[in-house]
Short mmCIF file of C-alpha atoms and ligand atoms in Angstrom, two decimals:
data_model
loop_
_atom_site.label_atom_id
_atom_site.label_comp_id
_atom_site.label_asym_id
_atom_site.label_seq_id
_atom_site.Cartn_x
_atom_site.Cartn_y
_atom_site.Cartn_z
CA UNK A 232 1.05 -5.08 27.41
CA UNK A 233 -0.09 -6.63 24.52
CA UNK A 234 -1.14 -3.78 22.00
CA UNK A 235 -3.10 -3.30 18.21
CA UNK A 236 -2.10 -1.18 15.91
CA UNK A 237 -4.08 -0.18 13.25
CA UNK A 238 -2.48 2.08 10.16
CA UNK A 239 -2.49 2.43 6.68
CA UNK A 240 -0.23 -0.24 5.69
CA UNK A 241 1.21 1.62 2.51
CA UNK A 242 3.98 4.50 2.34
CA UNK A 243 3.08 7.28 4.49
CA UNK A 244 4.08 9.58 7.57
CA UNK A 245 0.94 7.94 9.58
CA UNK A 246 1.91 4.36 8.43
CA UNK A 247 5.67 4.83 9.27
CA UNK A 248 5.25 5.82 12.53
CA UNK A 249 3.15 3.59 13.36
CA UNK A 250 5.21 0.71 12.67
CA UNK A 251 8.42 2.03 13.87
CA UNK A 252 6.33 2.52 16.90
CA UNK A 253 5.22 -1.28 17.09
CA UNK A 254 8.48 -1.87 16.35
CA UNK A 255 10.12 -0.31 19.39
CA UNK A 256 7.04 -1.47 21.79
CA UNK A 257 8.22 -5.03 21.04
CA UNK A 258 11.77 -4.35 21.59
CA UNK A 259 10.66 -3.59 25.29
CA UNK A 260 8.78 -6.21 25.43
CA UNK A 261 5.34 -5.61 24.40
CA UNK A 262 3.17 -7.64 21.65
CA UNK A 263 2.20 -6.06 19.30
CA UNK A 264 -0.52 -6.81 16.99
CA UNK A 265 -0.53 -5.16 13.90
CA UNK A 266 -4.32 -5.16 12.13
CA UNK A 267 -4.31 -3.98 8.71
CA UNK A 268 -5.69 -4.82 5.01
CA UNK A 269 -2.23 -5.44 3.96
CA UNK A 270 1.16 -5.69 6.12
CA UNK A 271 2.75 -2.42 6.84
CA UNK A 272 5.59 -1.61 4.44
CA UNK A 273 8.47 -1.29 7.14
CA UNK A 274 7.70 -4.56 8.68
CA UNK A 275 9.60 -7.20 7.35
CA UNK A 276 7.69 -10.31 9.23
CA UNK A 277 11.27 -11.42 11.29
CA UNK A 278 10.35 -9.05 14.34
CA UNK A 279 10.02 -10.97 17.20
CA UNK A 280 6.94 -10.19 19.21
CA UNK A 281 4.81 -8.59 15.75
CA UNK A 282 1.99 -10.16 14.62
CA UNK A 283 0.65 -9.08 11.72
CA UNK A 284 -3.63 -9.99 11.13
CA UNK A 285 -4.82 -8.93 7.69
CA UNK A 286 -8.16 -7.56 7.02
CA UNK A 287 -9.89 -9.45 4.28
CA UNK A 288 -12.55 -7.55 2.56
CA UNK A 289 -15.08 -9.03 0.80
CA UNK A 290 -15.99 -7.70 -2.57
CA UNK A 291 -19.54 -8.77 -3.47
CA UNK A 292 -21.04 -6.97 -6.34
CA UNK A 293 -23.79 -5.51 -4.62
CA UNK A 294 -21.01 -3.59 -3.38
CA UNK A 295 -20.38 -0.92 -4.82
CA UNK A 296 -17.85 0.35 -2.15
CA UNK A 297 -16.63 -2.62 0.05
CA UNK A 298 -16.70 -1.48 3.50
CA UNK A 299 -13.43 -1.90 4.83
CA UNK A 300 -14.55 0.11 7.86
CA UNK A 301 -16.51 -2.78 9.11
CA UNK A 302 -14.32 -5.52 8.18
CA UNK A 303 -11.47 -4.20 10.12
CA UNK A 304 -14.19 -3.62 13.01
CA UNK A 305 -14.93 -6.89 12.84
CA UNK A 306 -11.24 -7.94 12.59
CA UNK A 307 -10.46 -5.96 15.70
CA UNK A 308 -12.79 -7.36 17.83
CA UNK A 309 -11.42 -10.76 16.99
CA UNK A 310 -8.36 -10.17 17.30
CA UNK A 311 -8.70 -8.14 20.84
CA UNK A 312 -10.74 -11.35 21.88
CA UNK A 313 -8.71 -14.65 20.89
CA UNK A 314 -5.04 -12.62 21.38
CA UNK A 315 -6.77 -11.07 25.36
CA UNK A 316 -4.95 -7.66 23.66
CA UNK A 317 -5.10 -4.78 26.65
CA UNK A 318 -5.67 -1.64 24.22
CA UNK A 319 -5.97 -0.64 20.22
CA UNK A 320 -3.96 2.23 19.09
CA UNK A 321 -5.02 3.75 15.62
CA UNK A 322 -3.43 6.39 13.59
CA UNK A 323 -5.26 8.22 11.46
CA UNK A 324 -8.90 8.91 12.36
CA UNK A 325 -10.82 8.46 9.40
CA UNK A 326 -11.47 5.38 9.58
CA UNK A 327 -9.86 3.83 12.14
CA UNK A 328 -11.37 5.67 14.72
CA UNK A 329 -14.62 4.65 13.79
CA UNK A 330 -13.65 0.86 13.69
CA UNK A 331 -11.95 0.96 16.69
CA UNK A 332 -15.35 2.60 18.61
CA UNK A 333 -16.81 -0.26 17.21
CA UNK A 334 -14.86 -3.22 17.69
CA UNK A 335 -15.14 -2.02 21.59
CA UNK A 336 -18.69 -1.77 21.10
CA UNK A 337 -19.10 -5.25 20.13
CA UNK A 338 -16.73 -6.58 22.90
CA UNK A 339 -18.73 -4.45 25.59
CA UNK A 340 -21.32 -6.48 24.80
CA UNK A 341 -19.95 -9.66 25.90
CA UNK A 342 -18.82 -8.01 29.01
CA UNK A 343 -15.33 -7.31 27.39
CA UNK A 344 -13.28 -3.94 27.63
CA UNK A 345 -11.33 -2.65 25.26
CA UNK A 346 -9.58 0.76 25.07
CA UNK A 347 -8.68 2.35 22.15
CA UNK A 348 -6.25 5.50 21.69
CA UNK A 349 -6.48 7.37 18.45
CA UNK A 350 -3.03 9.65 17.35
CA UNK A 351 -4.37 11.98 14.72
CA UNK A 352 -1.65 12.60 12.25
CA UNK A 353 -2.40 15.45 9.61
CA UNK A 354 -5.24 15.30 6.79
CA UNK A 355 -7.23 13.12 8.86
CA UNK A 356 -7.69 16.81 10.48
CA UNK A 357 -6.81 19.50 7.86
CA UNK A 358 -7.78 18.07 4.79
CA UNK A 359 -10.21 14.58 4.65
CA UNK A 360 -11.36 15.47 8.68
CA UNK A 361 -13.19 19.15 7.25
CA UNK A 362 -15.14 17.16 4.46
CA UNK A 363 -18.57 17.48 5.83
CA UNK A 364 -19.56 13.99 4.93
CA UNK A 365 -16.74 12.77 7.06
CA UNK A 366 -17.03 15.65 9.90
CA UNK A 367 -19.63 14.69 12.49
CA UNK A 368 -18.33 10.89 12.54
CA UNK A 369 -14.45 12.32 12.85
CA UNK A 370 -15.53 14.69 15.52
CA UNK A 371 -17.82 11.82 17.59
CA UNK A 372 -14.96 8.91 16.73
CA UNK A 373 -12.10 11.40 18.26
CA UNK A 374 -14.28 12.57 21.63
CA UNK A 375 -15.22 8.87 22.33
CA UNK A 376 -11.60 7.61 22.32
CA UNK A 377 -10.24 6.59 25.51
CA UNK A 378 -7.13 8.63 24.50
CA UNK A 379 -6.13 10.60 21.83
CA UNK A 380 -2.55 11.50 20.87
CA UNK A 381 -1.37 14.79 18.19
CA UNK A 382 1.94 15.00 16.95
CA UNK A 383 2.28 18.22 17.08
CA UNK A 384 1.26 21.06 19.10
CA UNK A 385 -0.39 22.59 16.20
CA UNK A 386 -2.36 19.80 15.02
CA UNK A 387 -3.55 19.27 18.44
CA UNK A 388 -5.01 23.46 18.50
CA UNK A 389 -6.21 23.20 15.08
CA UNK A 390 -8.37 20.16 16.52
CA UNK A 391 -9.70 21.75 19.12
CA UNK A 392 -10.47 24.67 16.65
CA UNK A 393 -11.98 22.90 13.59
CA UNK A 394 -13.49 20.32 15.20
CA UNK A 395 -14.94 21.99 18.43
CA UNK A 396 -13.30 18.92 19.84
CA UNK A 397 -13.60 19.56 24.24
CA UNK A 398 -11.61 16.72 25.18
CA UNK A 399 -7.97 16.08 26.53
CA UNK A 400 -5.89 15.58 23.45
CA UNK A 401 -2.12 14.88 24.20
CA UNK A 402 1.21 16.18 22.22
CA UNK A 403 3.23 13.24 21.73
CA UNK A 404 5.68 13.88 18.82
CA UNK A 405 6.70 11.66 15.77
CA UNK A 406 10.53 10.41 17.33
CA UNK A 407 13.04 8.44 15.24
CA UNK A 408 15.30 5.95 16.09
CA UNK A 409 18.96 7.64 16.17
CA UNK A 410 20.89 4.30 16.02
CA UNK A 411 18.96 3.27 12.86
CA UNK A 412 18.96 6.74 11.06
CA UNK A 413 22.31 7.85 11.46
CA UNK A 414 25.33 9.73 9.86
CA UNK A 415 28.10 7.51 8.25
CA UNK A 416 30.98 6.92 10.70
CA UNK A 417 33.72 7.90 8.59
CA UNK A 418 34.15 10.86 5.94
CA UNK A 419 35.68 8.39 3.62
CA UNK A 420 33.01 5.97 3.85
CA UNK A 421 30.18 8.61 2.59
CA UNK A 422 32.49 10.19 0.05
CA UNK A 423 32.37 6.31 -1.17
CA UNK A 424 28.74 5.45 -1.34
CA UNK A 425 27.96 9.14 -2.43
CA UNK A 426 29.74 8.27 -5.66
CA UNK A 427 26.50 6.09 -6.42
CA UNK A 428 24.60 9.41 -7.04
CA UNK A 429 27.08 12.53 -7.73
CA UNK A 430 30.92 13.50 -8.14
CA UNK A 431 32.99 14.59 -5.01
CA UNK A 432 32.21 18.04 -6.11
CA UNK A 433 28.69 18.12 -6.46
CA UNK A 434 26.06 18.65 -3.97
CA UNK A 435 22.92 16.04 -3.56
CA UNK A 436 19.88 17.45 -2.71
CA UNK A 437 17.40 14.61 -1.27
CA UNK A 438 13.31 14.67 -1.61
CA UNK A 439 11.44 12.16 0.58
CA UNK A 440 7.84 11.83 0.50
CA UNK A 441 4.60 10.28 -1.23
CA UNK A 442 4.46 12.41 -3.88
CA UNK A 443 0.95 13.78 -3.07
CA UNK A 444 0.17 17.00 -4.51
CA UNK A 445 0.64 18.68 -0.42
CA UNK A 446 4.05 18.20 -1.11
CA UNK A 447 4.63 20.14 -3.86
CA UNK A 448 7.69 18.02 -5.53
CA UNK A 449 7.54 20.03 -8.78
CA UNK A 450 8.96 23.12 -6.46
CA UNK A 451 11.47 20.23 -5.40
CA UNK A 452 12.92 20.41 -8.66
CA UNK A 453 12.25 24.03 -9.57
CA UNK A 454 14.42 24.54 -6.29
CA UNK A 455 17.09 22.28 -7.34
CA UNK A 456 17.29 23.60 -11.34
CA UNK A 457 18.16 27.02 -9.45
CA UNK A 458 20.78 25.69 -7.67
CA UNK A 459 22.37 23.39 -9.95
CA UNK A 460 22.48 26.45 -12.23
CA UNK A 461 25.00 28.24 -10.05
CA UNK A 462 26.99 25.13 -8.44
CA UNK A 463 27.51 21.35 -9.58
CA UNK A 464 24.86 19.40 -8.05
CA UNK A 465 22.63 16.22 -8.06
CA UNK A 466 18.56 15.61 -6.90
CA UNK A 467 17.82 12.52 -5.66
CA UNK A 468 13.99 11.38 -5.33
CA UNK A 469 12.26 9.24 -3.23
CA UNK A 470 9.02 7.68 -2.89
CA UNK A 471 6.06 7.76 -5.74
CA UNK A 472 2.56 9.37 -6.03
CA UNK A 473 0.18 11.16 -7.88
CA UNK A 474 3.53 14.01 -8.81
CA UNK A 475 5.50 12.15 -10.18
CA UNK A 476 5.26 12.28 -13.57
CA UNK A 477 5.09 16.33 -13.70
CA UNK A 478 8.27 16.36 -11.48
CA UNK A 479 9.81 14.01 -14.35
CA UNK A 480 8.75 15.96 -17.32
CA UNK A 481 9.24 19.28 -15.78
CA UNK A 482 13.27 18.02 -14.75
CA UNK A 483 13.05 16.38 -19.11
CA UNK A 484 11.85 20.24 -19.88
CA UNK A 485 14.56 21.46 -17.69
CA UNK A 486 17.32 19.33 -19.48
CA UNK A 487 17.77 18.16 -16.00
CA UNK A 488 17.22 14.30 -16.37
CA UNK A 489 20.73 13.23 -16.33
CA UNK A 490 21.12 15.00 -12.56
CA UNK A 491 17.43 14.28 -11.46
CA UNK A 492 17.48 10.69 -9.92
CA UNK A 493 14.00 9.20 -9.48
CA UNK A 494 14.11 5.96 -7.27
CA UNK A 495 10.44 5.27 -6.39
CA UNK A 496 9.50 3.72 -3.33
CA UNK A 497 12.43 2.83 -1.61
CA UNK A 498 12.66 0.53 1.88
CA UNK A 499 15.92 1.32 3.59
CA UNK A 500 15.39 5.11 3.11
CA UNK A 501 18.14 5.21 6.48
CA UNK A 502 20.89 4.34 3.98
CA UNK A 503 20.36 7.13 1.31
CA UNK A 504 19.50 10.36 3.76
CA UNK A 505 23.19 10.37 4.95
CA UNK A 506 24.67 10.38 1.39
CA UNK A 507 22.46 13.97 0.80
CA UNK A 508 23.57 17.35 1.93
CA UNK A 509 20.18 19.16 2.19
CA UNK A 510 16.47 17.90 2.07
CA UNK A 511 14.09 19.67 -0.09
CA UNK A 512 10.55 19.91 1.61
CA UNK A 513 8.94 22.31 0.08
CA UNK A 514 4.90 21.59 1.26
CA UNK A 515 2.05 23.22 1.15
CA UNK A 516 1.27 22.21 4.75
CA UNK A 517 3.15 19.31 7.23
CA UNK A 518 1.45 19.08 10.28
CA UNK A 519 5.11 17.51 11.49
CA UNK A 520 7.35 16.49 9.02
CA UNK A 521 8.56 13.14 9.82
CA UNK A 522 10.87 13.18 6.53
CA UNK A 523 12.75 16.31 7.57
CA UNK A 524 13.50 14.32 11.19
CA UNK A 525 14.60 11.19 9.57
CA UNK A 526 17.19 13.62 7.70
CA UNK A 527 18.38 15.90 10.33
CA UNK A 528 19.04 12.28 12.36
CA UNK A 529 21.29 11.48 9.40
CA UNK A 530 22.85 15.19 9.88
CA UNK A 531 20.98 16.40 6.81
CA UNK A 532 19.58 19.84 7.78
CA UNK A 533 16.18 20.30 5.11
CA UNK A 534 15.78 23.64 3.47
CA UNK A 535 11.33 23.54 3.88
CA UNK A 536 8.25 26.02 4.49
CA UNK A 537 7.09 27.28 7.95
CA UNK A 538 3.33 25.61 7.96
CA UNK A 539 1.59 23.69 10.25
CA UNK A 540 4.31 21.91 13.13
CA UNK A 541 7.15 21.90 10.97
CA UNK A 542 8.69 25.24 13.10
CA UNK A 543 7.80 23.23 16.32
CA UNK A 544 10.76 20.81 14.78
CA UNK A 545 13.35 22.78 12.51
CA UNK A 546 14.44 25.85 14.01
CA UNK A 547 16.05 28.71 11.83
CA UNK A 548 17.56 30.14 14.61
CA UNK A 549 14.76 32.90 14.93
CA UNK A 550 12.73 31.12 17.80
CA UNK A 551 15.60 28.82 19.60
CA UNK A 552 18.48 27.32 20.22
CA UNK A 553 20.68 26.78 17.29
CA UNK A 554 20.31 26.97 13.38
CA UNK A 555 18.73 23.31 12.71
CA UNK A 556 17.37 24.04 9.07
CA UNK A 557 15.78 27.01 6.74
CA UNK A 558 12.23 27.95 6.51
CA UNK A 559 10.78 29.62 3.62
CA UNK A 560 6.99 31.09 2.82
CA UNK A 561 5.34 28.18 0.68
CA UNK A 562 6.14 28.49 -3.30
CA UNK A 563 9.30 30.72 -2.36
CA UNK A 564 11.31 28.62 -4.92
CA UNK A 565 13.92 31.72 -5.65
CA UNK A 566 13.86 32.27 -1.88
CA UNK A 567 14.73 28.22 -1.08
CA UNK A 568 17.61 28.24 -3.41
CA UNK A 569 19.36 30.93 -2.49
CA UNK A 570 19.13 29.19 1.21
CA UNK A 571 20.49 26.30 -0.25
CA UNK A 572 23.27 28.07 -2.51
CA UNK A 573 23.82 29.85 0.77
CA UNK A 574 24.66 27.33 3.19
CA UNK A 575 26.83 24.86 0.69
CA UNK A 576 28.62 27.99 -0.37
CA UNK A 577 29.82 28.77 3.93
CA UNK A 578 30.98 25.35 4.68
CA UNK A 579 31.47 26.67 8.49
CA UNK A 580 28.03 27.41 8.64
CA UNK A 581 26.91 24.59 7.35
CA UNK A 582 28.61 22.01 9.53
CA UNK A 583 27.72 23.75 12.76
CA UNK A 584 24.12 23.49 11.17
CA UNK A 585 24.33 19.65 10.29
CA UNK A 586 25.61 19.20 13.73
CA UNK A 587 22.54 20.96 15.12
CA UNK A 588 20.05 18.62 13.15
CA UNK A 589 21.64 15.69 14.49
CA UNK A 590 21.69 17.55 18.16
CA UNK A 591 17.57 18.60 17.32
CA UNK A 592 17.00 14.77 16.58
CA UNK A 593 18.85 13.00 19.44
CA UNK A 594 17.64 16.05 22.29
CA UNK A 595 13.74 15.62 21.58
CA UNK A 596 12.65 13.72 19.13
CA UNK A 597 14.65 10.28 19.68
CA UNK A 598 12.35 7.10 20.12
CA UNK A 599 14.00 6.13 23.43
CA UNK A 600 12.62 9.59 24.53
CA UNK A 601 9.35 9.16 23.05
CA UNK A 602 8.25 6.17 23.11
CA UNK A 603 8.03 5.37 26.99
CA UNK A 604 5.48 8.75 26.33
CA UNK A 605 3.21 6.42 24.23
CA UNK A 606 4.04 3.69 26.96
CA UNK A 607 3.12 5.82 29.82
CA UNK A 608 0.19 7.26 28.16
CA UNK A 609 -0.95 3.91 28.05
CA UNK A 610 -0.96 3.46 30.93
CA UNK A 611 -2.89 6.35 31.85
CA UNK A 612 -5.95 5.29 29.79
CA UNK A 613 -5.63 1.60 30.64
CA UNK A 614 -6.29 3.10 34.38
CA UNK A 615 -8.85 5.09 33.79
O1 GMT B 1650 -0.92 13.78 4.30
C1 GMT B 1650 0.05 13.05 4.36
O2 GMT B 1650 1.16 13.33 3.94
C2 GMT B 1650 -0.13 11.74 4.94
C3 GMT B 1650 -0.03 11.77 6.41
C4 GMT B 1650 -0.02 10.35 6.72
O3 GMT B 1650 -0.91 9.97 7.44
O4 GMT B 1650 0.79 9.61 6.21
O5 GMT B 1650 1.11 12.52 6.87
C5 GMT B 1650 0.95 13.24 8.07
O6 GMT B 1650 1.50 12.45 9.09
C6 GMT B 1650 2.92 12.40 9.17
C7 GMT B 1650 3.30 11.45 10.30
O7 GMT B 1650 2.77 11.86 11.51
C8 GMT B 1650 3.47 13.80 9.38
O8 GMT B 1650 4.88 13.76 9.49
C9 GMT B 1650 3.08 14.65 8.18
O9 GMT B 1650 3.52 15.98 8.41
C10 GMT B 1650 1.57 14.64 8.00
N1 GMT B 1650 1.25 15.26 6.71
C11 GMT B 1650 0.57 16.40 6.62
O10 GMT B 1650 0.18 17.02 7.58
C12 GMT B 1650 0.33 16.90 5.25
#
């Protein structure tokens, strides 16, 4: 098939699926045409079979707000046209969506079909979705797509609840790639590169995420400055955002800066989340969680809150079938760091846990499971 994708290019959940999604599509053969106003983070331009088509926008002064929206319409419908592309796939609604219904607009008039699926992926629902300026053109983008995808169970009911929305909307989960995101081979080998960050008898606690203000990093390191009061320990940060600088000057008020490690935006996040021992995700809401699966493929259980899908992914042993992570009520900071000081302090405990993340990550949620569920879906709408 030959495929578009549409994301936003820059760090986030959405855009990292996305492109580990193109990504795999190519590796079985599909092209895959990636449409964007910039070229998505994780791409690195060698792929073979990714194309990458940048949106230009033009910014006139009469504008006061360029209108990407159209541009990228526009940018669709050539692309769909001189590449003879089979279907669009956009993440994130708002306003992809909206292009996409577009772009087939324009081609329908020329006698031209062309599909689009839309995969909703979290604010474009909870958050930016509910805005009423945005509502009636979210709602009328999502029932005119020839598919749409969730990526998690409840993201898909709260759609159907918010929105009113009538139509078939399919739960295909965010899946990572187990052979990429991976534990170290050897013992020796992580007790070497963990040296980079803390001393063979500290902990390292790992945050992973865009910093927005849903994520609540300051709790991050209110969590860790509980822990590292009762055991030797180290918190590692990744990514940058908005929440940054109050996580930085609340770990400076803390005296914490010497064991608070910010690395901003990092690319090859695959070769630090096997050198932590717990993920802090401490969000107000996660309609998935994609950072706690990248970690629990690395064997790195995350200590996080029970919103949105994140219990459809880490089980605390209260629902399932094994003790994957530890869910807490949102803000619970006390409550997360005793889980923490908990499972480090009962190393039995915690290695049949950190074998269960792995187990989670590889049983459900790997891309050679998920994937052919995108392909087959597909598939489905192409026949329609
Ligand atoms: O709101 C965000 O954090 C951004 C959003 C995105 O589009 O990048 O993240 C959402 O999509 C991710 C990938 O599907 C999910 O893993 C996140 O849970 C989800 N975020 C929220 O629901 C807050």
């Amino acid at each position: 098939m030959r495929i578009g994708i549409t994301c936003y290019p820059t760090y986030g959940g959405s855009g990292v699926v996305a492109t580990e999604l193109g990504i795999e599509l190519a590796r079985l053969g599909h092209e895959v045409h990636f449409i964007s106003y910039s070229q998505p983070f994780r791409l690195n331009g060698r792929d073979e079979g990714i194309f990458y088509h940048e949106v230009p926008v033009s910014n006139y002064p009469l504008f006061e707000f360029p209108p990407y929206d159209l541009a990228l319409a526009s940018r669709m419908a050539e692309v769909a046209e001189y590449y003879s592309l089979d279907l669009l796939h956009v993440h994130y609604a708002i306003p992809h969506s909206v292009s996409a219904l577009l772009a087939r607009q324009m081609l329908a008039a020329g006698g031209r079909r062309l599909p689009f699926v839309t995969t909703l992926h979290g604010t474009d629902i909870t958050l930016v979705g509910l805005d009423r300026s945005y509502l009636p053109i979210t709602r009328y983008s999502i029932e005119q797509s020839d598919g749409v995808t969730s990526i998690s169970n409840y993201l898909k009911e709260k759609t159907i609840r918010d929105f009113g929305v009538t139509r078939p909307i399919e739960t295909i989960t965010n899946f990572v790639n187990c052979d990429v995101y991976r534990p170290f081979a050897d013992d020796a080998q992580r007790a070497e590169a963990r040296r980079r960050f803390a001393r063979p008898e500290e902990a390292i606690l790992m945050h992973l995420s865009n910093f927005r203000p849903v994520k609540r990093v300051v709790d991050a390191v209110k969590i860790f400055a509980r822990v590292a009061r009762e055991r030797p320990a180290q918190l590692v940060l990744i990514g940058d955002g908005p929440e940054r600088s109050a996580a930085e000057w609340l770990a400076h008020d803390l005296g914490m800066q010497c064991r608070v490690h910010f690395l901003g935006k990092q690319e090859r996040v695959n070769e630090l989340l096997p050198l932590a021992d717990l993920l802090l995700m401490p969000s107000e809401l996660e309609s998935f969680g994609l950072a706690a699966l990248e970690a629990m493929a690395c064997k790195v259980p995350a200590i996080a809150t029970r919103v949105g899908g994140v219990p459809e992914l880490i089980d605390d042993g209260k629902t399932g079938d094994g003790e994957n992570g530890l869910l807490f009520k949102v803000g619970d900071v006390d409550a997360m760091a005793e889980g923490a000081l908990g499972l480090l302090g009962d190393p039995a405990r915690f290695s049949a846990m950190r074998d269960a993340a792995r187990k989670a990550a590889q049983k459900r949620f790997c891309a050679s499971l998920v994937v052919p569920q995108y392909v087959r879906f597909y598939e489905q709408v192409l026949t329609q």
